[in-house]
Tab-separated table of C-alpha atoms in Angstrom:
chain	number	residue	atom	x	y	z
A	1	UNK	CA	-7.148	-35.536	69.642
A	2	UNK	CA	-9.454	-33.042	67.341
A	3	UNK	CA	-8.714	-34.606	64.140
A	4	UNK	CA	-9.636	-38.166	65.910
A	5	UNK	CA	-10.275	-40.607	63.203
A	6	UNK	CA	-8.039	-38.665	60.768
A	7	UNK	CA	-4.801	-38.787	63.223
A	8	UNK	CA	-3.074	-41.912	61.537
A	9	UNK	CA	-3.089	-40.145	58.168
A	10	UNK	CA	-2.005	-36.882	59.134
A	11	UNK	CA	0.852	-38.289	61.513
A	12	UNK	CA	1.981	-40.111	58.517
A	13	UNK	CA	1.781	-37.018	56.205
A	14	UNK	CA	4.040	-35.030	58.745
A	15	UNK	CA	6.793	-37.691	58.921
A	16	UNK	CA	7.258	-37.907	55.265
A	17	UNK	CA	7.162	-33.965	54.446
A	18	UNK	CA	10.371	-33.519	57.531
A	19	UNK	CA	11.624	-36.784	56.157
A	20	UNK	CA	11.607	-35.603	52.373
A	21	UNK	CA	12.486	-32.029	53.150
A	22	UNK	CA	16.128	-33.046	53.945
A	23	UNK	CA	16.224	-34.334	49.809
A	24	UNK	CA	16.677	-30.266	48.929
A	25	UNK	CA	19.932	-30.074	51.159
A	26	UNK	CA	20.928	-33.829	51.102
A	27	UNK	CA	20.833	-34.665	47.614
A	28	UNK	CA	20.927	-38.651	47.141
A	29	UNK	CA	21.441	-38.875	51.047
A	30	UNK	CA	17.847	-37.742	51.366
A	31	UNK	CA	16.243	-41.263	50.360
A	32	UNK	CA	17.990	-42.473	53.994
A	33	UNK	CA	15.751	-39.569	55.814
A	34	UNK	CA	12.713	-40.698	54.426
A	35	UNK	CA	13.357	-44.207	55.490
A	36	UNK	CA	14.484	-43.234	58.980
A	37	UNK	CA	11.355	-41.208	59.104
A	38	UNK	CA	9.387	-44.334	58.042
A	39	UNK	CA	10.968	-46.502	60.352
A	40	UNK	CA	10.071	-43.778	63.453
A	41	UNK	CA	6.980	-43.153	62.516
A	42	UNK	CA	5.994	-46.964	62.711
A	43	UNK	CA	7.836	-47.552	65.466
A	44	UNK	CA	5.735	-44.187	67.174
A	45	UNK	CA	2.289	-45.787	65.749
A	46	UNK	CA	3.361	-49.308	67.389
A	47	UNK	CA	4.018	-47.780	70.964
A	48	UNK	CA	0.975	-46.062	70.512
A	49	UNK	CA	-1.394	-49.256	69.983
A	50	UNK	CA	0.351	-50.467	72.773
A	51	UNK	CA	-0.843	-48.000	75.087
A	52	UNK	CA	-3.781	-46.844	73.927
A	53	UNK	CA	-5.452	-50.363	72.401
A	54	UNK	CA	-4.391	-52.967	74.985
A	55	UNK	CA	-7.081	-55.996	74.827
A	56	UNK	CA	-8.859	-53.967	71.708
A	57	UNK	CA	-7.708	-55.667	68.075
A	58	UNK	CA	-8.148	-52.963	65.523
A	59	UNK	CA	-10.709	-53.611	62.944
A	60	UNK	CA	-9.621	-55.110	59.758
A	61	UNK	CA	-11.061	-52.383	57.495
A	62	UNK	CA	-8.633	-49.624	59.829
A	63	UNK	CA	-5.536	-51.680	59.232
A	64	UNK	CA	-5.801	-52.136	55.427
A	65	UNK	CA	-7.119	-48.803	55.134
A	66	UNK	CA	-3.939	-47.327	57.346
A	67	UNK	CA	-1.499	-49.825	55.869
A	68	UNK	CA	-2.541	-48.725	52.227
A	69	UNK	CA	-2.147	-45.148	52.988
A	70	UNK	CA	1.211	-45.389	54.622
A	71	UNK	CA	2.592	-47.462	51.625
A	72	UNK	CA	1.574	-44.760	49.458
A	73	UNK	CA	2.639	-41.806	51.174
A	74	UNK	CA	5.401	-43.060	51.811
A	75	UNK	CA	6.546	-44.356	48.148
A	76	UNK	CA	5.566	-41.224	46.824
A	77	UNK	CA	8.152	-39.860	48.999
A	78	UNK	CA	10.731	-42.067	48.343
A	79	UNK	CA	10.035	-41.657	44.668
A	80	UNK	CA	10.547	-37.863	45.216
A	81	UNK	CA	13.505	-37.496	47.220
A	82	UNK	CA	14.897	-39.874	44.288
A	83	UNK	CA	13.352	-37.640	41.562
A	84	UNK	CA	15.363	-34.134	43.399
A	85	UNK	CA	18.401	-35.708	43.973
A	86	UNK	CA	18.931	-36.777	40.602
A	87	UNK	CA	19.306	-34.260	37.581
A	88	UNK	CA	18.877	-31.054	39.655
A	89	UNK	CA	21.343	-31.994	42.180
A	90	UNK	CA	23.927	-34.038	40.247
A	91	UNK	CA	26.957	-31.767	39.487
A	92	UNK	CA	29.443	-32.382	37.137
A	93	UNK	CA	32.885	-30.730	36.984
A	94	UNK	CA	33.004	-29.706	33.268
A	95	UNK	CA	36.467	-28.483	32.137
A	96	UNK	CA	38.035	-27.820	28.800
A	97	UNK	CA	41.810	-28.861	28.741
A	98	UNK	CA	43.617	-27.396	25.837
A	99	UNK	CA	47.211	-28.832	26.135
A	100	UNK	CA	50.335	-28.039	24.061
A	101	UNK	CA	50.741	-30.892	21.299
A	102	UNK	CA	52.915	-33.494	22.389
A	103	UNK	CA	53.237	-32.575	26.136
A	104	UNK	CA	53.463	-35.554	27.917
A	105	UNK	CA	53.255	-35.972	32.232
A	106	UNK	CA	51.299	-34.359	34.975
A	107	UNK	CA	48.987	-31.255	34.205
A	108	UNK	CA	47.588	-29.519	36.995
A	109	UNK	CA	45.255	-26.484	38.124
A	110	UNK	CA	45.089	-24.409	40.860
A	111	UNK	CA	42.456	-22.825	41.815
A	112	UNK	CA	41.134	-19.651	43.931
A	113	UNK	CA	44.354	-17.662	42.647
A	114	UNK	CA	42.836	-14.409	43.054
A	115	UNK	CA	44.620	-12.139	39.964
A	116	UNK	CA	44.363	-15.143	37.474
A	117	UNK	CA	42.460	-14.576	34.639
A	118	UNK	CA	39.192	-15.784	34.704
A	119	UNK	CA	38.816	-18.842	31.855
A	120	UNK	CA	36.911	-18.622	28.897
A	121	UNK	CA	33.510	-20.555	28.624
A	122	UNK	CA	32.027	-22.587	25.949
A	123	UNK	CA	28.623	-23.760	27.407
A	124	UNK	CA	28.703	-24.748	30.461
A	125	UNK	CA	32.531	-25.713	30.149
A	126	UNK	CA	35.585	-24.075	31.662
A	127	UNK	CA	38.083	-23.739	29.040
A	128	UNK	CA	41.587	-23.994	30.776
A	129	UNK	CA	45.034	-23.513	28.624
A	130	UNK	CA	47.830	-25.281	29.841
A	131	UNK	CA	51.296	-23.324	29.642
A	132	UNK	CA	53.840	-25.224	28.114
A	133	UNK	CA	55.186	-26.464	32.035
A	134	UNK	CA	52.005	-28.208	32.469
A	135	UNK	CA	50.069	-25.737	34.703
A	136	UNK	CA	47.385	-23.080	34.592
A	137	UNK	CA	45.623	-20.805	37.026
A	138	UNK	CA	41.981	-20.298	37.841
A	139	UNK	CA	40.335	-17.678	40.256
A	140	UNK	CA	37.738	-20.237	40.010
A	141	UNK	CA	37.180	-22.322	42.850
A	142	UNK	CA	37.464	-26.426	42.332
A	143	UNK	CA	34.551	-27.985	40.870
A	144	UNK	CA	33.017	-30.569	42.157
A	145	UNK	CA	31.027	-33.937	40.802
A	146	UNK	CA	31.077	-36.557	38.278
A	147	UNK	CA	33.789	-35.862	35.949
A	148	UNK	CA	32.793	-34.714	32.546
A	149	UNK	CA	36.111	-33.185	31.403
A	150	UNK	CA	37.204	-33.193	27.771
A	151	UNK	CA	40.938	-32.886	26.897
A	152	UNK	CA	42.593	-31.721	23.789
A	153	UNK	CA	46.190	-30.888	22.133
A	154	UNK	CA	46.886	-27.469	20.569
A	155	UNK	CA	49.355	-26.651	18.345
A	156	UNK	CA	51.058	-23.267	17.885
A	157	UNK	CA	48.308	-22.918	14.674
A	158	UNK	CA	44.921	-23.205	17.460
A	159	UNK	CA	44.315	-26.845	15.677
A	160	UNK	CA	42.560	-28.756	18.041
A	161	UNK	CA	43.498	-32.565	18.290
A	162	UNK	CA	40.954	-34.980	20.881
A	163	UNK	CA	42.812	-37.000	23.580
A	164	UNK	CA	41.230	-40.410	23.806
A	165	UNK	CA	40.584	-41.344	27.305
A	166	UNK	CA	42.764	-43.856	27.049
A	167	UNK	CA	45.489	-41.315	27.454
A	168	UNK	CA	44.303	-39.806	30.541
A	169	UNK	CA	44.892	-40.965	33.722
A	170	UNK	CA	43.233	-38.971	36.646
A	171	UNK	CA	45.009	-37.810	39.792
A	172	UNK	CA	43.059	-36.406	41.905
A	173	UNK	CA	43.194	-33.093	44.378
A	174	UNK	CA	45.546	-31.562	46.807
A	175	UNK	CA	46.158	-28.481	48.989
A	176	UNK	CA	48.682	-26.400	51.089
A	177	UNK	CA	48.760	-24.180	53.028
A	178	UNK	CA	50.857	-20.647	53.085
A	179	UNK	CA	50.862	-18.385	55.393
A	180	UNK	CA	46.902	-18.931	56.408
A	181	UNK	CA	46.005	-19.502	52.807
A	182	UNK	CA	45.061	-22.177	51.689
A	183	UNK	CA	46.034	-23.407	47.675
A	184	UNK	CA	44.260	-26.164	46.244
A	185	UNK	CA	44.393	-27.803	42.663
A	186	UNK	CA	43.355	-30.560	40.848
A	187	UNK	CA	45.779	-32.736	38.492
A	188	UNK	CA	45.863	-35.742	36.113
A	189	UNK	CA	48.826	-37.353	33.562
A	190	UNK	CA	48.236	-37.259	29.882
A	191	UNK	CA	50.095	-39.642	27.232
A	192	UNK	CA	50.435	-39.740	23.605
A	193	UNK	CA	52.964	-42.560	23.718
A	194	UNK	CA	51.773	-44.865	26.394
A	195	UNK	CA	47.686	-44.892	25.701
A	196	UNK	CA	46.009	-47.927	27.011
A	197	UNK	CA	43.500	-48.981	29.489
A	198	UNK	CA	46.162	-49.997	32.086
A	199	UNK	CA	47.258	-46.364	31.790
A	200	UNK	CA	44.340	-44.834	32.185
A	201	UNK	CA	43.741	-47.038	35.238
A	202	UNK	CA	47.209	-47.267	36.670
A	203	UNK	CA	49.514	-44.144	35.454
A	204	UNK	CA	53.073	-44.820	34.224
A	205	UNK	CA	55.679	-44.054	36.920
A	206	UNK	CA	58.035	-43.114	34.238
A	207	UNK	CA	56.559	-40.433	32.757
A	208	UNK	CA	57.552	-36.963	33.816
A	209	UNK	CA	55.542	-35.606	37.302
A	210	UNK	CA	55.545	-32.003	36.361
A	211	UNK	CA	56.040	-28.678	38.600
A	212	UNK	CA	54.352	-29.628	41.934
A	213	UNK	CA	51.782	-27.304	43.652
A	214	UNK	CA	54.554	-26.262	46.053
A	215	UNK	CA	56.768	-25.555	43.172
A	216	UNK	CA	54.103	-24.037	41.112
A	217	UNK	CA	53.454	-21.443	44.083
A	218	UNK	CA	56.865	-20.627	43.669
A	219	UNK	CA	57.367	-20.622	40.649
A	220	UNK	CA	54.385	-17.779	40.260
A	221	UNK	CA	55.285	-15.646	43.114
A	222	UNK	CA	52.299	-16.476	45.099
A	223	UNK	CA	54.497	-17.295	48.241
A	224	UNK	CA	55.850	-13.529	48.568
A	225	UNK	CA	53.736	-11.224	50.229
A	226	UNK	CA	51.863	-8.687	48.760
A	227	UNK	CA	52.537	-5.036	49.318
């Protein structure tokens, strides 16, 4: 009631800032907040001339004036919340598969194995060496976000040969869980034989699955307690 004339503005300038402030924690989801904060906000205003202005039309001059100002808050808040959730918030996963040459079937990582050593970086790249069963451990945890993963055979010499993405096809992740701890990995099937685009979008059943997570576990000791 103080800031009288002023109210419509400054109602409108709360909504957006708790509508945008959900952008910093949401990420792309925080363009819905600022529409749902639109959406109350008019729907407040509305209720409000219905109590408070029965019989009394608003002048013309108000309703521009507040119907300008509303679009422009408002679309500078949209065009914020779109601005934060793009580069700043968009994660990629970034790994650096170095494979044995001519290993064909399922590779796989597992991740949050506590005594594994911890990969080598090259940028912002996780550099992961796969043993010669298709496997490797990280005490890294998973990453998460668009994948931007670059894959490459090794020979016994270090020389470095680029897998076409045609070769890859990606799996996806998977956990278990061993005596309340839970193991978690990520996986995908490389080819030098069957490259294509129906490979990389389907898989070939016939190529080799690899050590499973289960068997990996095993297969390190991880499933024998600790003394």
């Amino acid at each position: 009631m103080k800031i009288g004339k002023n109210r419509f503005n400054f109602a409108s300038l709360f909504y957006l800032v708790f509508g945008f402030l959900p952008s910093i924690f949401l990420g792309e989801l925080g363009i819905y907040a600022v529409i749902c904060s639109l959406l109350f906000f008019l729907s407040e205003e509305w209720q409000r001339m219905r109590k408070h202005n029965r019989g009394i039309k608003p002048a013309n001059k108000v309703i521009i004036t507040n119907t300008l100002s509303t679009v422009i808050l408002f679309s500078l808040a949209l065009y914020g919340s779109m601005t934060v959730s793009g580069p700043l918030f968009e994660k990629h996963t970034n790994e650096f598969y170095l494979i044995p040459k001519g290993y064909e079937g399922e590779v796989r990582v597992v991740y949050n194995i506590k005594d594994a050593p911890k990969p080598k970086k090259s940028e912002d790249f996780d550099i992961y060496r796969i043993n010669e069963k298709g496997y490797t451990l990280s005490p890294l945890p998973e990453r998460e976000g668009i994948i931007n993963n670059q894959y490459f055979y090794i020979d016994k010499e270090g020389n470095k040969e680029r897998i076409d993405d045609s070769c890859i096809n990606l799996g996806g992740s998977e956990g278990v869980q061993i005596d309340d701890y839970e193991y978690s990995s990520s996986y995908f099937t490389v080819t030098n034989t069957h490259c294509s685009e129906t490979f990389r979008a389907d898989g070939d059943p016939d190529l080799p699955r690899g050590i499973s997570l289960e068997g990996i576990i095993k297969e390190e000791g991880l499933d024998k307690p600790k003394n």
